[in-house]
PDB file of C-alpha atoms in Angstrom:
ATOM      1  CA  UNK A  14      81.505  36.718 123.373  1.00 96.00           C
ATOM      2  CA  UNK A  15      84.133  39.303 122.585  1.00 97.00           C
ATOM      3  CA  UNK A  16      83.637  43.041 122.812  1.00 98.00           C
ATOM      4  CA  UNK A  17      85.724  45.492 120.836  1.00 98.00           C
ATOM      5  CA  UNK A  18      86.370  48.815 122.538  1.00 98.00           C
ATOM      6  CA  UNK A  19      87.914  51.776 120.746  1.00 98.00           C
ATOM      7  CA  UNK A  20      89.404  54.554 122.853  1.00 97.00           C
ATOM      8  CA  UNK A  21      90.605  57.980 121.803  1.00 96.00           C
ATOM      9  CA  UNK A  22      92.528  59.188 124.877  1.00 97.00           C
ATOM     10  CA  UNK A  23      95.520  57.803 126.775  1.00 97.00           C
ATOM     11  CA  UNK A  24      93.405  57.282 129.910  1.00 97.00           C
ATOM     12  CA  UNK A  25      89.706  56.717 129.291  1.00 96.00           C
ATOM     13  CA  UNK A  26      86.876  55.108 131.234  1.00 97.00           C
ATOM     14  CA  UNK A  27      84.191  53.407 129.133  1.00 98.00           C
ATOM     15  CA  UNK A  28      80.908  52.103 130.542  1.00 98.00           C
ATOM     16  CA  UNK A  29      80.458  48.653 128.993  1.00 98.00           C
ATOM     17  CA  UNK A  30      77.511  47.557 131.159  1.00 98.00           C
ATOM     18  CA  UNK A  31      74.955  47.422 128.342  1.00 98.00           C
ATOM     19  CA  UNK A  32      77.305  45.436 126.089  1.00 98.00           C
ATOM     20  CA  UNK A  33      78.094  42.994 128.904  1.00 98.00           C
ATOM     21  CA  UNK A  34      74.388  42.580 129.718  1.00 98.00           C
ATOM     22  CA  UNK A  35      73.629  41.911 126.048  1.00 98.00           C
ATOM     23  CA  UNK A  36      76.265  39.158 126.042  1.00 98.00           C
ATOM     24  CA  UNK A  37      74.422  37.125 128.697  1.00 98.00           C
ATOM     25  CA  UNK A  38      72.714  34.296 126.787  1.00 97.00           C
ATOM     26  CA  UNK A  39      68.912  34.312 126.873  1.00 96.00           C
ATOM     27  CA  UNK A  40      68.813  30.805 128.304  1.00 97.00           C
ATOM     28  CA  UNK A  41      70.898  31.664 131.407  1.00 98.00           C
ATOM     29  CA  UNK A  42      68.675  32.584 134.345  1.00 98.00           C
ATOM     30  CA  UNK A  43      71.226  32.158 137.148  1.00 98.00           C
ATOM     31  CA  UNK A  44      75.009  32.151 137.023  1.00 98.00           C
ATOM     32  CA  UNK A  45      78.111  34.300 136.852  1.00 98.00           C
ATOM     33  CA  UNK A  46      79.174  36.657 134.103  1.00 98.00           C
ATOM     34  CA  UNK A  47      82.933  37.167 133.901  1.00 98.00           C
ATOM     35  CA  UNK A  48      84.417  40.157 132.105  1.00 98.00           C
ATOM     36  CA  UNK A  49      88.102  39.695 131.254  1.00 98.00           C
ATOM     37  CA  UNK A  50      90.400  42.301 129.714  1.00 98.00           C
ATOM     38  CA  UNK A  51      92.902  40.685 127.345  1.00 96.00           C
ATOM     39  CA  UNK A  52      95.540  43.409 127.716  1.00 98.00           C
ATOM     40  CA  UNK A  53      98.225  44.346 130.244  1.00 98.00           C
ATOM     41  CA  UNK A  54      97.668  48.098 130.044  1.00 98.00           C
ATOM     42  CA  UNK A  55      93.897  48.221 130.578  1.00 98.00           C
ATOM     43  CA  UNK A  56      91.621  47.082 133.374  1.00 98.00           C
ATOM     44  CA  UNK A  57      88.031  46.625 134.425  1.00 98.00           C
ATOM     45  CA  UNK A  58      86.108  47.433 137.582  1.00 98.00           C
ATOM     46  CA  UNK A  59      82.576  47.760 138.926  1.00 98.00           C
ATOM     47  CA  UNK A  60      81.633  51.169 140.267  1.00 98.00           C
ATOM     48  CA  UNK A  61      79.404  54.179 139.756  1.00 98.00           C
ATOM     49  CA  UNK A  62      79.418  55.881 136.343  1.00 97.00           C
ATOM     50  CA  UNK A  63      79.196  59.464 137.475  1.00 98.00           C
ATOM     51  CA  UNK A  64      81.373  61.829 135.431  1.00 97.00           C
ATOM     52  CA  UNK A  65      83.016  63.571 138.397  1.00 98.00           C
ATOM     53  CA  UNK A  66      83.860  60.197 139.942  1.00 98.00           C
ATOM     54  CA  UNK A  67      85.341  59.002 136.650  1.00 97.00           C
ATOM     55  CA  UNK A  68      87.505  62.133 136.571  1.00 97.00           C
ATOM     56  CA  UNK A  69      88.499  61.407 140.176  1.00 97.00           C
ATOM     57  CA  UNK A  70      89.477  57.876 139.146  1.00 97.00           C
ATOM     58  CA  UNK A  71      91.714  59.187 136.395  1.00 97.00           C
ATOM     59  CA  UNK A  72      93.248  61.714 138.819  1.00 97.00           C
ATOM     60  CA  UNK A  73      93.775  59.031 141.479  1.00 98.00           C
ATOM     61  CA  UNK A  74      95.557  56.771 138.989  1.00 98.00           C
ATOM     62  CA  UNK A  75      97.850  59.674 138.093  1.00 98.00           C
ATOM     63  CA  UNK A  76      98.566  60.346 141.790  1.00 98.00           C
ATOM     64  CA  UNK A  77      99.234  56.691 142.576  1.00 98.00           C
ATOM     65  CA  UNK A  78     101.289  56.021 139.447  1.00 98.00           C
ATOM     66  CA  UNK A  79     102.535  59.283 137.937  1.00 98.00           C
ATOM     67  CA  UNK A  80     103.126  59.165 134.198  1.00 96.00           C
ATOM     68  CA  UNK A  81     106.280  61.279 134.404  1.00 95.00           C
ATOM     69  CA  UNK A  82     108.257  59.000 136.750  1.00 96.00           C
ATOM     70  CA  UNK A  83     111.384  57.177 135.598  1.00 95.00           C
ATOM     71  CA  UNK A  84     110.289  53.517 135.527  1.00 97.00           C
ATOM     72  CA  UNK A  85     112.648  50.730 134.429  1.00 97.00           C
ATOM     73  CA  UNK A  86     110.122  49.351 131.931  1.00 96.00           C
ATOM     74  CA  UNK A  87     109.996  52.730 130.173  1.00 92.00           C
ATOM     75  CA  UNK A  88     113.388  51.950 128.645  1.00 94.00           C
ATOM     76  CA  UNK A  89     111.609  49.206 126.689  1.00 94.00           C
ATOM     77  CA  UNK A  90     108.425  50.930 125.462  1.00 93.00           C
ATOM     78  CA  UNK A  91     107.560  53.972 127.565  1.00 95.00           C
ATOM     79  CA  UNK A  92     104.313  52.762 129.135  1.00 98.00           C
ATOM     80  CA  UNK A  93     105.241  51.407 132.567  1.00 98.00           C
ATOM     81  CA  UNK A  94     102.678  53.680 134.216  1.00 98.00           C
ATOM     82  CA  UNK A  95      99.911  52.059 132.144  1.00 98.00           C
ATOM     83  CA  UNK A  96     101.020  48.555 133.165  1.00 98.00           C
ATOM     84  CA  UNK A  97     101.173  49.513 136.848  1.00 98.00           C
ATOM     85  CA  UNK A  98      97.773  51.215 136.743  1.00 98.00           C
ATOM     86  CA  UNK A  99      96.228  48.163 135.062  1.00 98.00           C
ATOM     87  CA  UNK A 100      97.674  45.939 137.798  1.00 98.00           C
ATOM     88  CA  UNK A 101      95.962  48.085 140.435  1.00 98.00           C
ATOM     89  CA  UNK A 102      92.628  47.933 138.601  1.00 98.00           C
ATOM     90  CA  UNK A 103      92.700  44.223 137.778  1.00 98.00           C
ATOM     91  CA  UNK A 104      91.952  42.371 134.568  1.00 98.00           C
ATOM     92  CA  UNK A 105      88.570  40.838 135.425  1.00 98.00           C
ATOM     93  CA  UNK A 106      85.318  41.157 137.329  1.00 98.00           C
ATOM     94  CA  UNK A 107      82.623  38.604 138.070  1.00 98.00           C
ATOM     95  CA  UNK A 108      78.987  39.745 138.190  1.00 98.00           C
ATOM     96  CA  UNK A 109      76.158  37.490 139.369  1.00 98.00           C
ATOM     97  CA  UNK A 110      73.320  36.763 136.953  1.00 98.00           C
ATOM     98  CA  UNK A 111      69.873  36.602 138.550  1.00 98.00           C
ATOM     99  CA  UNK A 112      66.639  36.108 136.618  1.00 97.00           C
ATOM    100  CA  UNK A 113      68.592  36.455 133.366  1.00 97.00           C
ATOM    101  CA  UNK A 114      70.014  39.890 134.181  1.00 98.00           C
ATOM    102  CA  UNK A 115      73.238  41.231 135.636  1.00 98.00           C
ATOM    103  CA  UNK A 116      72.677  41.531 139.409  1.00 98.00           C
ATOM    104  CA  UNK A 117      74.374  44.897 139.769  1.00 98.00           C
ATOM    105  CA  UNK A 118      73.535  47.334 142.533  1.00 98.00           C
ATOM    106  CA  UNK A 119      71.561  50.497 141.838  1.00 97.00           C
ATOM    107  CA  UNK A 120      74.589  52.643 141.043  1.00 98.00           C
ATOM    108  CA  UNK A 121      76.950  49.946 139.781  1.00 98.00           C
ATOM    109  CA  UNK A 122      78.275  49.782 136.231  1.00 98.00           C
ATOM    110  CA  UNK A 123      80.936  47.679 134.553  1.00 98.00           C
ATOM    111  CA  UNK A 124      83.730  50.084 133.618  1.00 98.00           C
ATOM    112  CA  UNK A 125      86.548  49.395 131.174  1.00 98.00           C
ATOM    113  CA  UNK A 126      89.590  51.550 131.967  1.00 98.00           C
ATOM    114  CA  UNK A 127      92.065  52.290 129.197  1.00 98.00           C
ATOM    115  CA  UNK A 128      95.503  53.209 130.554  1.00 98.00           C
ATOM    116  CA  UNK A 129      97.559  53.326 127.333  1.00 98.00           C
ATOM    117  CA  UNK A 130      95.356  54.628 124.558  1.00 98.00           C
ATOM    118  CA  UNK A 131      94.194  55.449 122.103  1.00 98.00           C
ATOM    119  CA  UNK A 132      93.758  51.816 121.137  1.00 97.00           C
ATOM    120  CA  UNK A 133      91.338  49.147 120.018  1.00 98.00           C
ATOM    121  CA  UNK A 134      90.869  46.600 122.798  1.00 98.00           C
ATOM    122  CA  UNK A 135      89.298  43.179 123.153  1.00 97.00           C
ATOM    123  CA  UNK A 136      87.271  42.185 126.207  1.00 98.00           C
ATOM    124  CA  UNK A 137      85.969  38.645 126.727  1.00 98.00           C
ATOM    125  CA  UNK A 138      82.556  38.163 128.322  1.00 98.00           C
ATOM    126  CA  UNK A 139      81.752  34.646 129.510  1.00 98.00           C
ATOM    127  CA  UNK A 140      78.600  33.545 131.323  1.00 98.00           C
ATOM    128  CA  UNK A 141      78.649  30.366 133.377  1.00 98.00           C
ATOM    129  CA  UNK A 142      75.226  29.027 134.380  1.00 98.00           C
ATOM    130  CA  UNK A 143      74.804  27.792 137.938  1.00 93.00           C
TER     131      UNK A 143
END
């Protein structure tokens, strides 16, 4: 299944947990659900969806990869910081499926992280039965 995610800020964190859970087929009781971001300037992670933590994530990305640095790739299209941030985040996560549901911890959510918005993005969700 493919998810479409629309963002309205350059850096935005979107909780896609419910959409990912809905993509798990009804006939899969046990397996692995893989969420894959099809873009080089966005990422995905599993963590807590608490607004202050999401702000901290955005701030940490800015500290680790400042937007106002002079990167070589910026001579091409001006978004090297977004590429570097996406590399740190990663392009996929795998979540176990148990009893037909995502086996996430109490505070865990699947978070899509836009690093070069606003944009419309595509995320693939694939469930492999075990």
